[in-house]
JSON list of C-alpha atoms in Angstrom, two decimals:
[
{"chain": "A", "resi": 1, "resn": "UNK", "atom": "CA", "xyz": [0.00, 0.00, 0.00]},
{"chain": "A", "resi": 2, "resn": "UNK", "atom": "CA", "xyz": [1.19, 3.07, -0.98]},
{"chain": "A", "resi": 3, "resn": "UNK", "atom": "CA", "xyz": [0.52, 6.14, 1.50]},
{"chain": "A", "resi": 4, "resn": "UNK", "atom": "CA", "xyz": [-1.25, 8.96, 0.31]},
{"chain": "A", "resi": 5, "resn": "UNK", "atom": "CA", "xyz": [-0.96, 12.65, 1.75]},
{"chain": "A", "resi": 6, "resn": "UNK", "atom": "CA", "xyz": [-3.48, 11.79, 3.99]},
{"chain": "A", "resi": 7, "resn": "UNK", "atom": "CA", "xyz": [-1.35, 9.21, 5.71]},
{"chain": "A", "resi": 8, "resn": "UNK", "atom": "CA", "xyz": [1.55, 9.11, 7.04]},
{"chain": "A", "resi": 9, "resn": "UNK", "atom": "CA", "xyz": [4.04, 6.62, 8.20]},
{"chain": "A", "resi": 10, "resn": "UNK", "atom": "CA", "xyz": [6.59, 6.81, 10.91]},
{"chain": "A", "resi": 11, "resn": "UNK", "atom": "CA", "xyz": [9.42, 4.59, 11.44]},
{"chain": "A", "resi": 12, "resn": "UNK", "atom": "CA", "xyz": [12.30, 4.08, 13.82]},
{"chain": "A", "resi": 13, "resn": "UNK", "atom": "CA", "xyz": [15.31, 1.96, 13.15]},
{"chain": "A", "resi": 14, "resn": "UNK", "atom": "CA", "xyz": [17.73, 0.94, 15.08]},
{"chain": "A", "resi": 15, "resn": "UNK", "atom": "CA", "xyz": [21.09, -1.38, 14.73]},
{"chain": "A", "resi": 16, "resn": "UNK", "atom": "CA", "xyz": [23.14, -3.16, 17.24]},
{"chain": "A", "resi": 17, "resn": "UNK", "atom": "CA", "xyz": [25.78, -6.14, 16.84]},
{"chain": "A", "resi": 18, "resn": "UNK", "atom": "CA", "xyz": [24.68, -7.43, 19.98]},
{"chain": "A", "resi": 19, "resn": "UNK", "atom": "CA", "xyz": [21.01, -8.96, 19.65]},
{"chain": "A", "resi": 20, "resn": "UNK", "atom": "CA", "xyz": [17.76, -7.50, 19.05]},
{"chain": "A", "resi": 21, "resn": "UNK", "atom": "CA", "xyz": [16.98, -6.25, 23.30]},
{"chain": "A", "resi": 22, "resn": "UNK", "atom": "CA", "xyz": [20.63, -4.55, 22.40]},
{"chain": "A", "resi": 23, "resn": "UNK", "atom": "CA", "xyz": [18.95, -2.97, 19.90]},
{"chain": "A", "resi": 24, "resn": "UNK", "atom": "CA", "xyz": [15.79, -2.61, 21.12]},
{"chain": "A", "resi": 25, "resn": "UNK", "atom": "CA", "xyz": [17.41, -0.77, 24.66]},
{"chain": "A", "resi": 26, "resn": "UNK", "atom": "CA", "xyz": [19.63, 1.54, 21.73]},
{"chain": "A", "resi": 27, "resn": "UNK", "atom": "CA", "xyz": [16.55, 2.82, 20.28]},
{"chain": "A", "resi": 28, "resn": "UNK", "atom": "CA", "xyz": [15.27, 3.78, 23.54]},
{"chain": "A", "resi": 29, "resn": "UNK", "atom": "CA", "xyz": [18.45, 5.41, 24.80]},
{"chain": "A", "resi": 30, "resn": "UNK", "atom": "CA", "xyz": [18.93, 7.33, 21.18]},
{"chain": "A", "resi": 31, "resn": "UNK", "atom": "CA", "xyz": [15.42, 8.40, 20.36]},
{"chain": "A", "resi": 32, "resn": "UNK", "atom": "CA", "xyz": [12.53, 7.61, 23.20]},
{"chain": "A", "resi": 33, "resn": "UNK", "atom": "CA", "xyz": [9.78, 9.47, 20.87]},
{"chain": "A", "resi": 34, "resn": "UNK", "atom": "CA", "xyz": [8.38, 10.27, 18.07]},
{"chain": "A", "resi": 35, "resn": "UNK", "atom": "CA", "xyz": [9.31, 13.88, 17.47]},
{"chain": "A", "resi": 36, "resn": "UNK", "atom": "CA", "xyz": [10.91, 14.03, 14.43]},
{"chain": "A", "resi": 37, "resn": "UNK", "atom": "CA", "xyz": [11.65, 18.03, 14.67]},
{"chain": "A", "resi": 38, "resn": "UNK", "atom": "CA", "xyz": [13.45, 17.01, 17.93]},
{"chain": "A", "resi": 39, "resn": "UNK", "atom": "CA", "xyz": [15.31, 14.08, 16.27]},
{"chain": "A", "resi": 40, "resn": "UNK", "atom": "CA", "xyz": [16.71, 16.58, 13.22]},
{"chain": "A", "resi": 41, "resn": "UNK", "atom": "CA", "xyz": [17.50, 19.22, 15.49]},
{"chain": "A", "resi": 42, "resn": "UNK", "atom": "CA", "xyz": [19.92, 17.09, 17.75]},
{"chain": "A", "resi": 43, "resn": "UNK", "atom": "CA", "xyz": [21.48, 15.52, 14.15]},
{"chain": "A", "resi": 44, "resn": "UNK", "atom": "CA", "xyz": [21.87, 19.01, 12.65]},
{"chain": "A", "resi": 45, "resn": "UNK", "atom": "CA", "xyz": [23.68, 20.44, 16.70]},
{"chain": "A", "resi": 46, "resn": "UNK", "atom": "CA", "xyz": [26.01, 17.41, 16.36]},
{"chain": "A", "resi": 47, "resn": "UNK", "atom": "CA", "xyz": [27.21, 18.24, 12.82]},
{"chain": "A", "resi": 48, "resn": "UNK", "atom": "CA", "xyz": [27.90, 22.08, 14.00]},
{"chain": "A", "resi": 49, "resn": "UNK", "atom": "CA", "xyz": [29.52, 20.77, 16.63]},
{"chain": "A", "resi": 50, "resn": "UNK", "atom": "CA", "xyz": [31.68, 18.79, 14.14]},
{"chain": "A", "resi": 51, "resn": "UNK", "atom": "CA", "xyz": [31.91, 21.38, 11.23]},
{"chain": "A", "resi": 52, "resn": "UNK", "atom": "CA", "xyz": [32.70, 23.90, 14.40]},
{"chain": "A", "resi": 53, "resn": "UNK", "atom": "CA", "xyz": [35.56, 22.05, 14.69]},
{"chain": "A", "resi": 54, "resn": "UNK", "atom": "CA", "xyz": [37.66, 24.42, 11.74]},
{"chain": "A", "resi": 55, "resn": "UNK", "atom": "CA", "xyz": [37.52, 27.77, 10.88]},
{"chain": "A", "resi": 56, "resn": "UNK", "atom": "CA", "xyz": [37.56, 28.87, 7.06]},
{"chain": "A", "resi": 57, "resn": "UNK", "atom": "CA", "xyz": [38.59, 32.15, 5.66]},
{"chain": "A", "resi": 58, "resn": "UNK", "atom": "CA", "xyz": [38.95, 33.32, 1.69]},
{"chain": "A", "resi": 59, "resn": "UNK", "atom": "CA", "xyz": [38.00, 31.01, -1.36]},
{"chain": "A", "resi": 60, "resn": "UNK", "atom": "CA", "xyz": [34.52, 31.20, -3.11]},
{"chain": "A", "resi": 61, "resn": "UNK", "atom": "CA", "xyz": [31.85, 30.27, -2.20]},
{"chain": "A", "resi": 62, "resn": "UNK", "atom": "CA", "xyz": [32.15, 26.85, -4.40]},
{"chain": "A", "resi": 63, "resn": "UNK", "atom": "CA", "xyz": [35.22, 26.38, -2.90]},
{"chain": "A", "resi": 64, "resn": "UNK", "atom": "CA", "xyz": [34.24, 27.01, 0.56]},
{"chain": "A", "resi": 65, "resn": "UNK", "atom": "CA", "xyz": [30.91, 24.42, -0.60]},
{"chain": "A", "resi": 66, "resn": "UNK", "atom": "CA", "xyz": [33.38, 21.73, -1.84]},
{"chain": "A", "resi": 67, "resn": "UNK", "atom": "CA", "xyz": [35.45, 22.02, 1.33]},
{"chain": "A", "resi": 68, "resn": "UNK", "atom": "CA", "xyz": [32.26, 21.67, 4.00]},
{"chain": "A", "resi": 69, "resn": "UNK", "atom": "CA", "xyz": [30.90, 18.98, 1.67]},
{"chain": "A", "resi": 70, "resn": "UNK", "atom": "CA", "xyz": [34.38, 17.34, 1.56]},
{"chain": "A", "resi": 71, "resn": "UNK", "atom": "CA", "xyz": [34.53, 17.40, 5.53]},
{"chain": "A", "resi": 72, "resn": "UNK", "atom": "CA", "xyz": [31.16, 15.85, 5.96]},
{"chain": "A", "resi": 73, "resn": "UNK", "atom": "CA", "xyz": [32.07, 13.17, 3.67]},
{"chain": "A", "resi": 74, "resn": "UNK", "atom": "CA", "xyz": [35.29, 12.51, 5.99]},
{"chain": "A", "resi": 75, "resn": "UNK", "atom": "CA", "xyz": [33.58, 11.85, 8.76]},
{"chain": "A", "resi": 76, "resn": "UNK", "atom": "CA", "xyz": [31.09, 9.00, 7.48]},
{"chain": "A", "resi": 77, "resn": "UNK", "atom": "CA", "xyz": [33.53, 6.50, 8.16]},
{"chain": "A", "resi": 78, "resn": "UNK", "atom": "CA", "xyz": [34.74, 5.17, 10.23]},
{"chain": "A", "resi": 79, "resn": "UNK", "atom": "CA", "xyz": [31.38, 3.99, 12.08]},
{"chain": "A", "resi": 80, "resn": "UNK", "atom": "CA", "xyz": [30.54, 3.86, 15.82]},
{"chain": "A", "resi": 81, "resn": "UNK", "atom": "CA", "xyz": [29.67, 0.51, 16.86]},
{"chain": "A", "resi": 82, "resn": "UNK", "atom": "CA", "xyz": [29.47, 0.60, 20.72]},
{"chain": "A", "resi": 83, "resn": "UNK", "atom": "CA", "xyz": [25.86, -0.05, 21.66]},
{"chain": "A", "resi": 84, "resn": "UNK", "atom": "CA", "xyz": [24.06, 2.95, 24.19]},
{"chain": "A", "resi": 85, "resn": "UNK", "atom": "CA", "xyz": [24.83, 0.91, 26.82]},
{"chain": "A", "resi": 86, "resn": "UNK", "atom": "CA", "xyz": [28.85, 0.76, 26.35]},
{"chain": "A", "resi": 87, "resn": "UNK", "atom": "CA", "xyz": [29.01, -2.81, 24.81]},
{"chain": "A", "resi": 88, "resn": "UNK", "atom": "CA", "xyz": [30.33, -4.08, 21.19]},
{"chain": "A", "resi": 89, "resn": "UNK", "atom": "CA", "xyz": [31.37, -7.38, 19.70]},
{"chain": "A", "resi": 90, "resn": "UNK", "atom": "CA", "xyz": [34.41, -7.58, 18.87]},
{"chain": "A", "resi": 91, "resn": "UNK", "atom": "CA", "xyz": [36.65, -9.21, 16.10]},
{"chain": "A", "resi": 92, "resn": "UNK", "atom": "CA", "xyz": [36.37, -12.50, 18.07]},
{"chain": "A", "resi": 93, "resn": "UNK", "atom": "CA", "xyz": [32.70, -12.76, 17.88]},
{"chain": "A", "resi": 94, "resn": "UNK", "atom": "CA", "xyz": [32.38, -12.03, 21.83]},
{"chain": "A", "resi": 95, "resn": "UNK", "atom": "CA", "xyz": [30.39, -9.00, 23.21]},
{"chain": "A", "resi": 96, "resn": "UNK", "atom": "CA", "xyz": [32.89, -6.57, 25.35]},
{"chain": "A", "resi": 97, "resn": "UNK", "atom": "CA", "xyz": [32.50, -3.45, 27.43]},
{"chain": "A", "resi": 98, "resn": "UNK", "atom": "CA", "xyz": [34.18, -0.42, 25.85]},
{"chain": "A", "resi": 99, "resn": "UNK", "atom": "CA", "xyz": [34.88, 1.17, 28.90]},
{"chain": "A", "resi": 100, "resn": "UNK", "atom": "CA", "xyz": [36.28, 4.84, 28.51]},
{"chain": "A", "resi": 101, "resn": "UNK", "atom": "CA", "xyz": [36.55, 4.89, 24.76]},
{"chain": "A", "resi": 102, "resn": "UNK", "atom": "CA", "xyz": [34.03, 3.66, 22.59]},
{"chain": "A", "resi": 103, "resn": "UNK", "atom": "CA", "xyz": [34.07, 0.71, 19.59]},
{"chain": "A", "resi": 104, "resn": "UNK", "atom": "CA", "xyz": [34.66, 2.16, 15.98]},
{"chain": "A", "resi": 105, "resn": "UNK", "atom": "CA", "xyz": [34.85, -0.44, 12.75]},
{"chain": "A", "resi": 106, "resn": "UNK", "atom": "CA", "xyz": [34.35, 0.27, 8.93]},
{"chain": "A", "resi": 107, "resn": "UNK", "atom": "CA", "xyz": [38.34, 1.71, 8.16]},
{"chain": "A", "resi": 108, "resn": "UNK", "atom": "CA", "xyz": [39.39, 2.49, 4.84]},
{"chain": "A", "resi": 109, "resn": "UNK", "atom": "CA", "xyz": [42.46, 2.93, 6.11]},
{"chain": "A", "resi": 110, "resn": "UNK", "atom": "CA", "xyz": [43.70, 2.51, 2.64]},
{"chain": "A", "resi": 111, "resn": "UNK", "atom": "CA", "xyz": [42.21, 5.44, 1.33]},
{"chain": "A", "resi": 112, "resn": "UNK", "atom": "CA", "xyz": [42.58, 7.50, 4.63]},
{"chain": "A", "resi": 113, "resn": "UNK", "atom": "CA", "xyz": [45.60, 7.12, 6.24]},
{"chain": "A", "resi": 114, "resn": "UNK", "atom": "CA", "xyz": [47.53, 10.21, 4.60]},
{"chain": "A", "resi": 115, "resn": "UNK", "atom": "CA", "xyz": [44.71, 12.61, 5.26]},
{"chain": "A", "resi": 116, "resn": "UNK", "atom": "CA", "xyz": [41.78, 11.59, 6.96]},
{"chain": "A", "resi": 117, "resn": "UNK", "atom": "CA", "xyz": [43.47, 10.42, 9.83]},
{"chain": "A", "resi": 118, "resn": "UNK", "atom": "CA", "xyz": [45.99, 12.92, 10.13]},
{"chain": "A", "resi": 119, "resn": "UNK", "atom": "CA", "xyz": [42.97, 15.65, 9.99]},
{"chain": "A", "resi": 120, "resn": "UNK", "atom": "CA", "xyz": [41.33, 13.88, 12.94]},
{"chain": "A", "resi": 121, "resn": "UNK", "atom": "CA", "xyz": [44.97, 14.05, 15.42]},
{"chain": "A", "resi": 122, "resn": "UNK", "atom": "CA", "xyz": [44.81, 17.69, 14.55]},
{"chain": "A", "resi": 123, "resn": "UNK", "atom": "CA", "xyz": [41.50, 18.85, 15.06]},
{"chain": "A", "resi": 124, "resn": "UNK", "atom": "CA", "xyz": [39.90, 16.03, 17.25]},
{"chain": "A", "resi": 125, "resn": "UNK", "atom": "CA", "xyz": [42.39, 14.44, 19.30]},
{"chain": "A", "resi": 126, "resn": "UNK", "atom": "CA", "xyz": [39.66, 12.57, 21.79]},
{"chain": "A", "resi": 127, "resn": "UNK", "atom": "CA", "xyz": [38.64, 10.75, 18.31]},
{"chain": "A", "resi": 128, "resn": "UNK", "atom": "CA", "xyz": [42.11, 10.13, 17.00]},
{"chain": "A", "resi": 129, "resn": "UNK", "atom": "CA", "xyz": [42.85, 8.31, 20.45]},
{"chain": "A", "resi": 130, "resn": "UNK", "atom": "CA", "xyz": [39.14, 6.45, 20.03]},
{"chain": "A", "resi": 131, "resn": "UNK", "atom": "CA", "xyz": [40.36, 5.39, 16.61]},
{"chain": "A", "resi": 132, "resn": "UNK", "atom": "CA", "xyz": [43.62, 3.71, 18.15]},
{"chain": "A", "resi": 133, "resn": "UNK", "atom": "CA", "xyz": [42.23, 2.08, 20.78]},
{"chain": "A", "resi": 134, "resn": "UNK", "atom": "CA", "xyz": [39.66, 0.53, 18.71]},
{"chain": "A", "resi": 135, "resn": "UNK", "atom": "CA", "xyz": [42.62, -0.60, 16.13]},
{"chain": "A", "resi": 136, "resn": "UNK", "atom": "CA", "xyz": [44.04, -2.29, 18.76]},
{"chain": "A", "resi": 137, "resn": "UNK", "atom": "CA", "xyz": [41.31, -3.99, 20.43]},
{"chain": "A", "resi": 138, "resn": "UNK", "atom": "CA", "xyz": [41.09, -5.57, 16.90]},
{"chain": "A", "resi": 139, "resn": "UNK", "atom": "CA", "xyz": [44.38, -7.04, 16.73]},
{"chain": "A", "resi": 140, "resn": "UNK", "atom": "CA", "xyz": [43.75, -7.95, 20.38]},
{"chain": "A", "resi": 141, "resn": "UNK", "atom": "CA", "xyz": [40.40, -9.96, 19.97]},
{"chain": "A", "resi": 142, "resn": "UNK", "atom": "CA", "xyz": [40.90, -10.97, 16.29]},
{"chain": "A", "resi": 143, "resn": "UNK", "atom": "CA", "xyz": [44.57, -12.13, 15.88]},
{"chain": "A", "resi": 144, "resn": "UNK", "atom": "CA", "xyz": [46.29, -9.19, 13.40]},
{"chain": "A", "resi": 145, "resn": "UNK", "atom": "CA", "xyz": [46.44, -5.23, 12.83]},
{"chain": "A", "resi": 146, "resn": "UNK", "atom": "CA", "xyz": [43.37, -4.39, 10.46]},
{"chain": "A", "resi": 147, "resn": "UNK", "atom": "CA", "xyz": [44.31, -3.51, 6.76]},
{"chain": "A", "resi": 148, "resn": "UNK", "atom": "CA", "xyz": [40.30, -2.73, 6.67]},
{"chain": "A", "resi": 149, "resn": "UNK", "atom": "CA", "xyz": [38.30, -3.40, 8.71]},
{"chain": "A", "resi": 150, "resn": "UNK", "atom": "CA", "xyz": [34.30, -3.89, 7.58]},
{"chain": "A", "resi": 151, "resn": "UNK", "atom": "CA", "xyz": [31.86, -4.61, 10.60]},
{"chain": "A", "resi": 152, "resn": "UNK", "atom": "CA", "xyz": [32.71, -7.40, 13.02]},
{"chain": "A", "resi": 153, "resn": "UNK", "atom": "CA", "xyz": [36.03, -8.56, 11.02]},
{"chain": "A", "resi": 154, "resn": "UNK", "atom": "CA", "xyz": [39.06, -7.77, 8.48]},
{"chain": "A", "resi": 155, "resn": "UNK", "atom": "CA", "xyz": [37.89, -7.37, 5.11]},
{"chain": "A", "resi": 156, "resn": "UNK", "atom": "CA", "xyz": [41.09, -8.83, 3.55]},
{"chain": "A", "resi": 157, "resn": "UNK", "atom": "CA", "xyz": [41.30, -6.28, 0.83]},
{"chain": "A", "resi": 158, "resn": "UNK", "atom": "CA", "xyz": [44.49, -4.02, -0.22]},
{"chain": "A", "resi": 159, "resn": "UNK", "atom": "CA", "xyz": [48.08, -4.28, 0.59]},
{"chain": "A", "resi": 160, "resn": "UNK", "atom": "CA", "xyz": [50.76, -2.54, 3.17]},
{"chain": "A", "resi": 161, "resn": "UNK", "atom": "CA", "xyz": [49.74, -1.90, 6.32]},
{"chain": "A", "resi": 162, "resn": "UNK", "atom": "CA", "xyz": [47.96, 1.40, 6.93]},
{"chain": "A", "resi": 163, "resn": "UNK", "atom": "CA", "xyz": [47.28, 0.75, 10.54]},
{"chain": "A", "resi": 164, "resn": "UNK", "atom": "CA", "xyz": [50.27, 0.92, 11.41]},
{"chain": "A", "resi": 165, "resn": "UNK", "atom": "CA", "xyz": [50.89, 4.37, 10.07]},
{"chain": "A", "resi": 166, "resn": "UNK", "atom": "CA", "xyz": [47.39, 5.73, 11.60]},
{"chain": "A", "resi": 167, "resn": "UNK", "atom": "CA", "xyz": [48.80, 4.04, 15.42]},
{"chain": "A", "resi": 168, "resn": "UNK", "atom": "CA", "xyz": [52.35, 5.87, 14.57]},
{"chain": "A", "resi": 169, "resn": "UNK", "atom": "CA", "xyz": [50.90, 9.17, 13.37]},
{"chain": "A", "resi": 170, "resn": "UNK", "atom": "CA", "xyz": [48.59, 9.60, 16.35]},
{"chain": "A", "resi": 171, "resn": "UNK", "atom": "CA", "xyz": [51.66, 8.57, 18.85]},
{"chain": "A", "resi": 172, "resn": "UNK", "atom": "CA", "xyz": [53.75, 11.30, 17.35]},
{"chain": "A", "resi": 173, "resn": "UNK", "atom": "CA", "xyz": [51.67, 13.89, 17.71]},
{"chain": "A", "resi": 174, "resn": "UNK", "atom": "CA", "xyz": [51.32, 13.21, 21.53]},
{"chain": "A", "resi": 175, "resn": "UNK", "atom": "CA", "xyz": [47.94, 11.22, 21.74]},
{"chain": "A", "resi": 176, "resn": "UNK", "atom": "CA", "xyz": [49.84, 8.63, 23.58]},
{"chain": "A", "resi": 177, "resn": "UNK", "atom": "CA", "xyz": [47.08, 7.72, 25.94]},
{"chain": "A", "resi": 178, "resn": "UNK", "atom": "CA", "xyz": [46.12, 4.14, 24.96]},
{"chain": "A", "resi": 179, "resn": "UNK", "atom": "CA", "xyz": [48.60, 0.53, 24.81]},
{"chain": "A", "resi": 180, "resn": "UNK", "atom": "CA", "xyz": [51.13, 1.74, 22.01]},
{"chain": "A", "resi": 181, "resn": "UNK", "atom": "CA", "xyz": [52.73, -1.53, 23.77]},
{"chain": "A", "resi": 182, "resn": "UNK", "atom": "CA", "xyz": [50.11, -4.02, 22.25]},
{"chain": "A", "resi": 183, "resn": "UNK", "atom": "CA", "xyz": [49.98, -1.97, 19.55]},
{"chain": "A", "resi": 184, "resn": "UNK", "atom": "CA", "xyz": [53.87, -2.08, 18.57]},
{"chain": "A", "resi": 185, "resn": "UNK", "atom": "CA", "xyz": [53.30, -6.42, 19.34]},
{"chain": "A", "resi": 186, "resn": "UNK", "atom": "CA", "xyz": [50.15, -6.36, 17.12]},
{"chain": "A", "resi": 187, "resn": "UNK", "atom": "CA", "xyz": [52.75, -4.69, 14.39]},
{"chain": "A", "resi": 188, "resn": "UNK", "atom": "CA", "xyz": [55.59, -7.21, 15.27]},
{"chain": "A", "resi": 189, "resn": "UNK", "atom": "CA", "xyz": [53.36, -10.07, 14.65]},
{"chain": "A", "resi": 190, "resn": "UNK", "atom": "CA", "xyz": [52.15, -9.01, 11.13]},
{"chain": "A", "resi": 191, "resn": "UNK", "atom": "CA", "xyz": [55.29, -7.89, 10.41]},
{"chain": "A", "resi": 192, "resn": "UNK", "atom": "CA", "xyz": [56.76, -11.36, 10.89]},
{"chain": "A", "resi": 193, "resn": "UNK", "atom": "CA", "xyz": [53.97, -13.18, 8.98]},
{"chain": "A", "resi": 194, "resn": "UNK", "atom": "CA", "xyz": [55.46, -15.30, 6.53]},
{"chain": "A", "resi": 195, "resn": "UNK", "atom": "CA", "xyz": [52.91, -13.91, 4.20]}
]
């Protein structure tokens, strides 16, 4: 059935890698109601708060357009996966508590190493530390350093390792806060893979 104008339809989704009360218990922790006008305001506050993040002067007004629309497209990816309640499943199927800094997947580290995640140390350092923690709970729970990681697990695809650069990048510039010492193991053991 198609609706007509003088229907309309609501619908709430909600994900979690968990189970469905996981996802169930996100939905009511995320959005409670119904109140769409309340649901867009809070999405359009959190991208200010993200696009507050820089300051740009001069250019046109295309090029000021690309650049916003270029900086929104950065930070797609990677994807939160900590559920409301502080839990994620990890690379080893099992569900964990994030603790202090929450569960990201979905790296194209590939394509982002050089810029994306050198953006993110400069401009938000709290993510840039989330990012490396998260990198190394995945060589912790699933066995390797991620080349790119997609969902629960490695997605096998491209060559080098561009975790390693992200981990060494954000050390360098001083976001030192998480186990550099698992992370320079996880690095060891790939780097001593015979393949």
């Amino acid at each position: 059935v198609t609706p007509d104008a003088s229907r309309q339809v609501r619908v709430k989704v909600a994900i979690s890698f968990i189970d469905e009360a996981a996802a169930r218990a996100n939905l009511d922790a995320e959005i409670p109601g119904f109140d769409f006008a309340a649901v867009r305001a809070a999405c359009e506050q959190a991208w200010r708060e993200v696009l507050g993040l820089i300051e740009v002067e001069g250019g046109t007004a295309e090029e000021r357009t690309v650049f916003w629309t270029a900086l929104v497209h950065s930070y797609l990816m990677p994807n939160l996966f900590t559920d409301a309640d502080g839990r994620y499943r990890g690379f080893d199927k099992e569900v964990h508590e994030a603790g202090d800094a929450p569960f990201y997947s979905n790296f194209s580290m590939w394509d982002t190493y050089r810029t994306l995640h050198s953006l993110v140390t400069l401009i938000s350092p709290d993510t840039a530390h989330d990012f490396a923690v998260s990198l190394v709970r995945m060589w912790e729970e699933g066995g390797l350093l991620p080349r790119w990681p997609a969902g629960l697990g490695e997605g096998g695809s491209m060559v080098g390792e561009s975790a390693y650069i992200v981990l060494v990048d954000t050390f360098i510039k001083g976001i030192t806060d998480w186990d550099a010492d698992s992370a320079w193991a996880g690095m060891m053991h790939g780097a001593t893979l015979p393949d």
